[in-house]
Amino acid sequence: QICLSLVKLLFYLAHSPLGSIVLLDFQPRQFVMVDGNLKVTDMDDASTEELSCKEDNDCTLDFPTKSFPLKCSVVGRCEGINEKKNLFNAYRYFFTYLLPHSAPPALRPLLSDILNATGDLRYGINETLRAFEKVLHLYKSGLYLQKRPLLLKDYISLKGFRTVEGEDYKCWPSYSHLGCLLSIHSAEEAAAICNSQSRCQSFIVTQQRTWTGRPLASFQSSWTDLIPDTNAVVYIKRSASSGERL
């Protein structure tokens, strides 16, 4: 969410009515999330000026660990230097820390491609935005899910119930520090996640939604202490409920 919102902001800056705008003091502390959107808190160090040049050798974009040769345009300006400077700063301050860690395994290669392409400045802001929107579409639609055996048949579902909230086993990347709370596309995906976790015996699908509209599911090591909740469905492994009365 943070990276996509940043890319949308940089897309606007690259195509603003004033021309391509560069953020000269590009640091994480200069941004804040407001209603799920990343915003710049200080525009004092923004500029529309692009480096003037006489030849391509005048247009090297330097960073502490990398340098990029750019073209000198016919009007004597380094082509795209503001856009590329913003994009590489986004890569080194945001993408490298946020992109590799929390996506479903099937989407990680796509995010790795974005990371590598922006790190080498092979992508401009237009291509980067399209790549992010493709990943978002796959994520929201569930098209990233690979065909696999149907596992939900191995669970008993109880509508209108949930388990008593409390600290349980933890997983990554959980929305709750007390247990394992993950976003899912469907109960079938939740069943696959539960099967992959040795301690999971049940999961609850709630009406809570993430910013993409995906429901949240809580994965738990037991299914005792059920209480009524009209907005939840609890799924219990048949093997876990064997010999027990539901």
PDB file of N, CA, C and O in Angstrom, residues 51-62 68-72 76-79 81:
ATOM      1  N   LEU A  51      18.633  19.660 -14.809  1.00  0.00           N
ATOM      2  CA  LEU A  51      20.055  19.968 -15.019  1.00  0.00           C
ATOM      3  C   LEU A  51      20.306  20.324 -16.483  1.00  0.00           C
ATOM      4  O   LEU A  51      19.901  19.607 -17.392  1.00  0.00           O
ATOM      5  N   SER A  52      20.967  21.448 -16.687  1.00  0.00           N
ATOM      6  CA  SER A  52      21.311  21.851 -18.052  1.00  0.00           C
ATOM      7  C   SER A  52      22.558  21.107 -18.507  1.00  0.00           C
ATOM      8  O   SER A  52      23.377  20.656 -17.701  1.00  0.00           O
ATOM      9  N   CYS A  53      22.712  20.964 -19.820  1.00  0.00           N
ATOM     10  CA  CYS A  53      23.829  20.179 -20.338  1.00  0.00           C
ATOM     11  C   CYS A  53      24.180  20.625 -21.761  1.00  0.00           C
ATOM     12  O   CYS A  53      23.384  21.279 -22.453  1.00  0.00           O
ATOM     13  N   LYS A  54      25.380  20.255 -22.185  1.00  0.00           N
ATOM     14  CA  LYS A  54      25.806  20.461 -23.570  1.00  0.00           C
ATOM     15  C   LYS A  54      26.012  19.132 -24.298  1.00  0.00           C
ATOM     16  O   LYS A  54      25.924  19.062 -25.519  1.00  0.00           O
ATOM     17  N   GLU A  55      26.304  18.089 -23.515  1.00  0.00           N
ATOM     18  CA  GLU A  55      26.495  16.758 -24.090  1.00  0.00           C
ATOM     19  C   GLU A  55      26.087  15.714 -23.055  1.00  0.00           C
ATOM     20  O   GLU A  55      25.858  16.024 -21.872  1.00  0.00           O
ATOM     21  N   ASP A  56      25.998  14.453 -23.488  1.00  0.00           N
ATOM     22  CA  ASP A  56      25.550  13.382 -22.604  1.00  0.00           C
ATOM     23  C   ASP A  56      26.431  13.234 -21.365  1.00  0.00           C
ATOM     24  O   ASP A  56      25.945  12.873 -20.283  1.00  0.00           O
ATOM     25  N   ASN A  57      27.702  13.514 -21.504  1.00  0.00           N
ATOM     26  CA  ASN A  57      28.623  13.378 -20.367  1.00  0.00           C
ATOM     27  C   ASN A  57      28.297  14.332 -19.221  1.00  0.00           C
ATOM     28  O   ASN A  57      28.765  14.142 -18.092  1.00  0.00           O
ATOM     29  N   ASP A  58      27.505  15.356 -19.515  1.00  0.00           N
ATOM     30  CA  ASP A  58      27.094  16.300 -18.465  1.00  0.00           C
ATOM     31  C   ASP A  58      25.934  15.756 -17.638  1.00  0.00           C
ATOM     32  O   ASP A  58      25.523  16.392 -16.661  1.00  0.00           O
ATOM     33  N   CYS A  59      25.390  14.624 -18.041  1.00  0.00           N
ATOM     34  CA  CYS A  59      24.128  14.129 -17.463  1.00  0.00           C
ATOM     35  C   CYS A  59      24.299  12.819 -16.690  1.00  0.00           C
ATOM     36  O   CYS A  59      23.581  11.845 -16.928  1.00  0.00           O
ATOM     37  N   THR A  60      25.219  12.783 -15.785  1.00  0.00           N
ATOM     38  CA  THR A  60      25.369  11.620 -14.928  1.00  0.00           C
ATOM     39  C   THR A  60      24.601  11.847 -13.627  1.00  0.00           C
ATOM     40  O   THR A  60      24.794  12.860 -12.960  1.00  0.00           O
ATOM     41  N   LEU A  61      23.720  10.893 -13.316  1.00  0.00           N
ATOM     42  CA  LEU A  61      22.934  10.964 -12.084  1.00  0.00           C
ATOM     43  C   LEU A  61      23.656  10.143 -11.022  1.00  0.00           C
ATOM     44  O   LEU A  61      23.745   8.921 -11.105  1.00  0.00           O
ATOM     45  N   ASP A  62      24.198  10.809 -10.007  1.00  0.00           N
ATOM     46  CA  ASP A  62      25.050  10.163  -9.018  1.00  0.00           C
ATOM     47  C   ASP A  62      24.322   9.922  -7.705  1.00  0.00           C
ATOM     48  O   ASP A  62      23.634  10.813  -7.182  1.00  0.00           O
ATOM     49  N   PHE A  68      24.213   6.761 -12.939  1.00  0.00           N
ATOM     50  CA  PHE A  68      23.452   6.427 -14.136  1.00  0.00           C
ATOM     51  C   PHE A  68      23.715   7.474 -15.218  1.00  0.00           C
ATOM     52  O   PHE A  68      23.518   8.676 -14.973  1.00  0.00           O
ATOM     53  N   PRO A  69      24.140   7.057 -16.405  1.00  0.00           N
ATOM     54  CA  PRO A  69      24.312   8.010 -17.506  1.00  0.00           C
ATOM     55  C   PRO A  69      22.960   8.327 -18.149  1.00  0.00           C
ATOM     56  O   PRO A  69      22.170   7.428 -18.430  1.00  0.00           O
ATOM     57  N   LEU A  70      22.694   9.607 -18.358  1.00  0.00           N
ATOM     58  CA  LEU A  70      21.453  10.037 -18.993  1.00  0.00           C
ATOM     59  C   LEU A  70      21.776  10.762 -20.294  1.00  0.00           C
ATOM     60  O   LEU A  70      22.927  11.079 -20.588  1.00  0.00           O
ATOM     61  N   LYS A  71      20.734  11.068 -21.068  1.00  0.00           N
ATOM     62  CA  LYS A  71      20.894  11.746 -22.346  1.00  0.00           C
ATOM     63  C   LYS A  71      20.699  13.256 -22.189  1.00  0.00           C
ATOM     64  O   LYS A  71      19.897  13.714 -21.381  1.00  0.00           O
ATOM     65  N   CYS A  72      21.438  13.995 -22.991  1.00  0.00           N
ATOM     66  CA  CYS A  72      21.247  15.443 -23.064  1.00  0.00           C
ATOM     67  C   CYS A  72      20.278  15.722 -24.207  1.00  0.00           C
ATOM     68  O   CYS A  72      20.508  15.306 -25.352  1.00  0.00           O
ATOM     69  N   GLY A  76      18.997  21.119 -24.392  1.00  0.00           N
ATOM     70  CA  GLY A  76      20.050  21.326 -23.413  1.00  0.00           C
ATOM     71  C   GLY A  76      19.665  20.996 -21.991  1.00  0.00           C
ATOM     72  O   GLY A  76      20.165  21.621 -21.042  1.00  0.00           O
ATOM     73  N   ARG A  77      18.778  20.007 -21.810  1.00  0.00           N
ATOM     74  CA  ARG A  77      18.389  19.545 -20.479  1.00  0.00           C
ATOM     75  C   ARG A  77      18.619  18.037 -20.369  1.00  0.00           C
ATOM     76  O   ARG A  77      18.438  17.312 -21.356  1.00  0.00           O
ATOM     77  N   CYS A  78      19.000  17.576 -19.196  1.00  0.00           N
ATOM     78  CA  CYS A  78      19.193  16.136 -18.978  1.00  0.00           C
ATOM     79  C   CYS A  78      17.825  15.467 -18.929  1.00  0.00           C
ATOM     80  O   CYS A  78      17.020  15.741 -18.030  1.00  0.00           O
ATOM     81  N   GLU A  79      17.575  14.597 -19.893  1.00  0.00           N
ATOM     82  CA  GLU A  79      16.240  14.024 -20.067  1.00  0.00           C
ATOM     83  C   GLU A  79      15.827  13.158 -18.874  1.00  0.00           C
ATOM     84  O   GLU A  79      16.524  12.228 -18.496  1.00  0.00           O
ATOM     85  N   ILE A  81      15.735  13.570 -15.705  1.00  0.00           N
ATOM     86  CA  ILE A  81      16.586  13.460 -14.518  1.00  0.00           C
ATOM     87  C   ILE A  81      15.790  13.611 -13.233  1.00  0.00           C
ATOM     88  O   ILE A  81      16.055  12.916 -12.238  1.00  0.00           O
TER      89      ILE A  81
END
